[in-house]
Tab-separated table of C-alpha atoms in Angstrom:
chain	number	residue	atom	x	y	z
Y	1093	MET	CA	9.329	59.099	-27.634
Y	1094	HIS	CA	11.604	56.154	-26.550
Y	1095	LEU	CA	9.670	52.668	-27.356
Y	1096	TRP	CA	9.415	52.249	-22.902
Y	1097	ASN	CA	8.411	55.638	-22.164
Y	1098	LEU	CA	5.461	55.288	-25.045
Y	1099	VAL	CA	4.304	51.570	-23.338
Y	1100	SER	CA	4.902	53.109	-19.962
Y	1101	HIS	CA	2.284	55.795	-20.849
Y	1102	PHE	CA	-0.301	53.228	-21.435
Y	1103	GLY	CA	-0.372	52.878	-17.749
Y	1104	GLU	CA	-0.711	56.230	-16.731
Y	1105	SER	CA	-3.212	56.566	-13.898
Y	1106	ALA	CA	-4.546	59.779	-15.388
Y	1107	TYR	CA	-5.835	57.984	-18.333
Y	1108	LEU	CA	-6.515	54.862	-16.125
Y	1109	LEU	CA	-9.012	56.295	-13.525
Y	1110	PRO	CA	-10.959	57.440	-15.860
Y	1111	SER	CA	-11.217	54.173	-18.046
Y	1112	ALA	CA	-12.197	52.665	-14.871
Y	1113	LEU	CA	-14.320	55.153	-14.540
Y	1114	LEU	CA	-16.168	54.245	-17.918
Y	1115	ILE	CA	-16.290	50.893	-17.401
Y	1116	ALA	CA	-18.350	51.483	-13.578
Y	1117	VAL	CA	-20.689	53.484	-16.097
Y	1118	TRP	CA	-21.188	50.941	-18.747
Y	1119	LEU	CA	-21.918	48.148	-16.162
Y	1120	ARG	CA	-24.505	50.851	-14.758
Y	1121	TYR	CA	-26.341	51.691	-17.987
Y	1122	SER	CA	-26.240	47.953	-18.628
Y	1123	HIS	CA	-28.495	47.392	-15.279
Y	1124	THR	CA	-25.325	45.871	-13.547
Y	1125	THR	CA	-25.162	48.076	-10.632
Y	1126	GLY	CA	-24.161	45.633	-8.416
Y	1127	SER	CA	-21.214	45.286	-10.675
Y	1128	ALA	CA	-20.541	48.979	-11.470
Y	1129	LEU	CA	-20.566	49.073	-7.290
Y	1130	ARG	CA	-18.175	46.083	-6.669
Y	1131	TRP	CA	-16.225	47.197	-9.370
Y	1132	LEU	CA	-15.793	50.814	-7.962
Y	1133	ALA	CA	-14.981	49.821	-4.812
Y	1134	ALA	CA	-12.521	47.025	-6.013
Y	1135	VAL	CA	-10.432	49.928	-7.916
Y	1136	MET	CA	-10.701	52.677	-5.719
Y	1137	THR	CA	-8.661	50.032	-3.001
Y	1138	ALA	CA	-5.835	49.291	-5.122
Y	1139	ALA	CA	-5.752	52.602	-6.201
Y	1140	GLY	CA	-5.651	53.991	-2.838
Y	1141	THR	CA	-3.839	51.272	-1.583
Y	1142	THR	CA	-1.577	52.421	-4.068
Y	1143	LEU	CA	-1.828	55.932	-2.848
Y	1144	ILE	CA	-0.705	55.348	0.540
Y	1145	SER	CA	2.363	53.714	-0.065
Y	1146	LYS	CA	3.378	56.887	-2.174
Y	1147	LEU	CA	2.476	59.086	0.579
Y	1148	ALA	CA	4.081	57.338	3.269
Y	1149	PHE	CA	7.064	57.051	1.865
Y	1150	MET	CA	7.572	60.428	-0.097
Y	1151	GLY	CA	5.704	61.938	3.233
Y	1152	TRP	CA	7.631	60.412	5.861
Y	1153	GLY	CA	10.562	58.110	4.420
Y	1154	LEU	CA	8.962	55.130	5.254
Y	1155	GLY	CA	9.560	52.249	2.966
Y	1156	ILE	CA	11.396	48.829	3.118
Y	1157	PRO	CA	15.401	49.649	2.126
Y	1158	ALA	CA	16.269	45.617	1.618
Y	1159	LEU	CA	13.963	45.934	-0.734
Y	1160	ASP	CA	14.419	48.867	-2.260
Y	1161	PHE	CA	10.750	49.444	-1.873
Y	1162	THR	CA	9.669	53.159	-2.096
Y	1163	GLY	CA	5.737	52.932	-3.037
Y	1164	ILE	CA	3.905	50.241	-5.283
Y	1165	SER	CA	4.467	50.989	-8.794
Y	1166	GLY	CA	0.910	52.687	-9.521
Y	1167	HIS	CA	1.615	52.153	-13.561
Y	1168	SER	CA	1.372	48.645	-12.501
Y	1169	ALA	CA	-0.908	48.399	-10.730
Y	1170	MET	CA	-3.662	50.405	-12.343
Y	1171	ALA	CA	-2.811	48.447	-15.645
Y	1172	ALA	CA	-3.127	45.045	-14.397
Y	1173	ALA	CA	-6.291	46.412	-12.832
Y	1174	VAL	CA	-7.857	47.488	-15.776
Y	1175	PHE	CA	-7.098	45.913	-18.766
Y	1176	PRO	CA	-7.752	42.165	-18.057
Y	1177	VAL	CA	-11.444	43.564	-16.652
Y	1178	LEU	CA	-11.837	45.946	-19.919
Y	1179	LEU	CA	-10.431	43.269	-22.942
Y	1180	TYR	CA	-12.504	40.649	-21.425
Y	1181	LEU	CA	-15.877	42.621	-21.558
Y	1182	CYS	CA	-15.336	43.404	-25.408
Y	1183	ILE	CA	-15.261	39.781	-25.617
Y	1184	PRO	CA	-18.863	37.946	-26.964
Y	1185	ALA	CA	-19.899	35.407	-23.789
Y	1186	SER	CA	-20.774	33.124	-26.342
Y	1187	ARG	CA	-16.766	33.002	-27.009
Y	1188	PRO	CA	-15.787	32.233	-23.455
Y	1189	GLY	CA	-12.387	30.701	-24.594
Y	1190	LEU	CA	-11.738	34.298	-26.448
Y	1191	ALA	CA	-12.976	35.835	-23.149
Y	1192	ARG	CA	-9.967	34.019	-21.810
Y	1193	PHE	CA	-7.390	35.164	-24.106
Y	1194	GLY	CA	-8.442	38.919	-23.624
Y	1195	VAL	CA	-8.209	38.471	-20.410
Y	1196	GLY	CA	-4.804	37.209	-20.464
Y	1197	CYS	CA	-3.492	39.673	-23.332
Y	1198	GLY	CA	-4.639	42.270	-20.064
Y	1199	ILE	CA	-2.056	40.857	-17.632
Y	1200	GLY	CA	0.349	40.539	-20.736
Y	1201	LEU	CA	-0.116	44.393	-21.398
Y	1202	ALA	CA	0.214	44.797	-17.880
Y	1203	THR	CA	3.670	43.142	-17.179
Y	1204	LEU	CA	5.426	45.056	-20.527
Y	1205	ILE	CA	3.897	48.102	-18.798
Y	1206	GLY	CA	5.588	46.854	-15.563
Y	1207	TRP	CA	8.835	45.751	-17.533
Y	1208	SER	CA	9.032	49.780	-18.822
Y	1209	ARG	CA	8.849	51.286	-15.488
Y	1210	LEU	CA	11.837	48.890	-14.887
Y	1211	ALA	CA	13.732	49.865	-18.055
Y	1212	LEU	CA	13.782	53.511	-17.710
Y	1213	HIS	CA	14.407	53.063	-13.844
Y	1214	ALA	CA	11.099	54.442	-12.308
Y	1215	HIS	CA	10.699	51.889	-10.094
Y	1216	SER	CA	12.398	48.727	-8.337
Y	1217	PRO	CA	11.607	45.238	-8.793
Y	1218	SER	CA	9.765	44.944	-5.508
Y	1219	GLU	CA	7.647	48.092	-6.467
Y	1220	VAL	CA	6.792	46.172	-9.637
Y	1221	VAL	CA	5.857	43.070	-8.568
Y	1222	THR	CA	3.418	44.478	-5.724
Y	1223	GLY	CA	1.883	46.682	-8.397
Y	1224	LEU	CA	1.325	43.884	-11.102
Y	1225	ALA	CA	0.187	41.602	-7.520
Y	1226	LEU	CA	-2.670	44.166	-6.103
Y	1227	GLY	CA	-3.948	44.801	-9.607
Y	1228	LEU	CA	-4.504	41.490	-10.435
Y	1229	ALA	CA	-6.160	40.677	-7.551
Y	1230	THR	CA	-8.357	43.724	-8.450
Y	1231	SER	CA	-9.171	42.282	-11.864
Y	1232	LEU	CA	-9.337	38.629	-11.606
Y	1233	ALA	CA	-11.158	38.399	-8.123
Y	1234	PHE	CA	-13.929	40.784	-9.745
Y	1235	LEU	CA	-13.490	38.616	-12.988
Y	1236	ASN	CA	-14.045	35.775	-10.889
Y	1237	TRP	CA	-17.119	36.816	-8.702
Y	1238	PRO	CA	-20.037	34.859	-8.598
Y	1239	GLY	CA	-22.269	36.239	-11.411
Y	1240	HIS	CA	-19.456	37.351	-13.576
Y	1241	GLY	CA	-21.262	35.721	-16.289
Y	1242	ALA	CA	-23.738	37.834	-16.344
Y	1243	LEU	CA	-21.683	40.981	-16.902
Y	1244	PRO	CA	-22.432	42.622	-19.999
Y	1245	ARG	CA	-19.960	41.916	-23.276
Y	1246	SER	CA	-19.762	44.894	-25.887
Y	1247	VAL	CA	-16.828	46.666	-27.807
Y	1248	ALA	CA	-18.728	49.816	-26.673
Y	1249	PRO	CA	-16.295	50.183	-23.047
Y	1250	LEU	CA	-13.671	49.486	-25.083
Y	1251	VAL	CA	-14.275	52.334	-27.650
Y	1252	ALA	CA	-15.545	54.432	-24.814
Y	1253	ALA	CA	-12.318	54.412	-23.117
Y	1254	LEU	CA	-10.169	54.712	-26.126
Y	1255	VAL	CA	-11.854	57.695	-26.801
Y	1256	GLY	CA	-11.634	59.154	-23.881
Y	1257	LEU	CA	-7.967	58.423	-23.569
Y	1258	ALA	CA	-7.783	60.070	-26.879
Y	1259	THR	CA	-8.768	63.071	-25.726
Y	1260	LEU	CA	-7.692	63.561	-22.605
Y	1261	GLN	CA	-3.758	62.691	-24.330
Y	1262	ALA	CA	-5.342	65.677	-26.600
Y	1263	LEU	CA	-6.251	68.147	-24.008
Y	1264	THR	CA	-3.872	67.807	-21.796
Y	1265	GLY	CA	-0.393	66.125	-23.061
Y	1266	ALA	CA	2.172	65.058	-20.690
Y	1267	SER	CA	1.793	67.837	-18.183
Y	1268	PHE	CA	-1.331	66.688	-17.101
Y	1269	VAL	CA	0.385	63.469	-16.127
Y	1270	GLY	CA	2.969	65.495	-14.411
Y	1271	ASN	CA	1.047	67.313	-12.360
Y	1272	THR	CA	-0.747	64.524	-11.344
Y	1273	HIS	CA	2.621	63.287	-9.306
Y	1274	ARG	CA	3.467	66.565	-8.225
Y	1275	LEU	CA	0.366	66.538	-6.899
Y	1276	VAL	CA	0.771	63.599	-4.756
Y	1277	GLU	CA	4.594	65.119	-3.813
Y	1278	SER	CA	2.760	68.014	-2.604
Y	1279	THR	CA	0.015	65.987	-0.397
Y	1280	ALA	CA	2.668	64.355	0.925
Y	1281	THR	CA	5.124	67.327	2.248
Y	1282	PHE	CA	1.633	69.207	3.102
Y	1283	LEU	CA	0.601	66.241	5.356
Y	1284	SER	CA	3.997	65.554	6.804
Y	1285	GLY	CA	5.119	69.192	7.292
Y	1286	HIS	CA	8.451	68.462	5.606
Y	1287	ASP	CA	10.009	71.315	3.225
Y	1288	HIS	CA	10.464	68.321	0.626
Y	1289	PRO	CA	9.051	64.966	-0.181
Y	1290	TYR	CA	11.341	62.113	0.526
Y	1291	ARG	CA	12.985	60.388	-2.771
Y	1292	ARG	CA	14.743	57.169	-3.343
Y	1293	GLY	CA	18.308	57.096	-1.966
Y	1294	GLU	CA	17.686	59.654	0.209
Y	1295	PRO	CA	18.654	59.345	4.407
Y	1296	LYS	CA	15.983	59.532	6.748
Y	1297	SER	CA	15.766	62.634	9.112
Y	1298	GLU	CA	14.941	62.137	12.199
């Protein structure tokens, strides 16, 4: 597998959305139901915004041609939303400096994933930047919510996420990821009534 393909793989929504759900389960299990609900609301808002932007273009050709924008980069958005929070929760509350470093590492990883989407010509700069901005707004808003210092801290969420990702990879492989993209395309064509989804560079039909 090409290096950038490998890096990009870490940003697949098919893996990160289950990881986000595992974080919510951990928060609920740790008796911080309010935090679990806020986290789910934040992630679902980011994921929903990303999906709507993709459906708008694939179904109706709605984008910003001047910026080569055809939809928010889901890899960038989900990576920037999930990884900073996941790594923060793994650091003991007694190590605030290390926790900030964990958040920084999460942001760095998300940025690297965004760069991989550019290297693979999967997205334009505007799509990656908006994805990173949306994801960071999600994770940083959650982490800076009043009372975030009371969040339960344990390596358990990271271990659970890694085990979950490994299990998904072993059971589904690349086919599941490809199917999720085709599902978005099928949804867009169904909602718009068109025979096929719009693609980058394709003229918009009247």
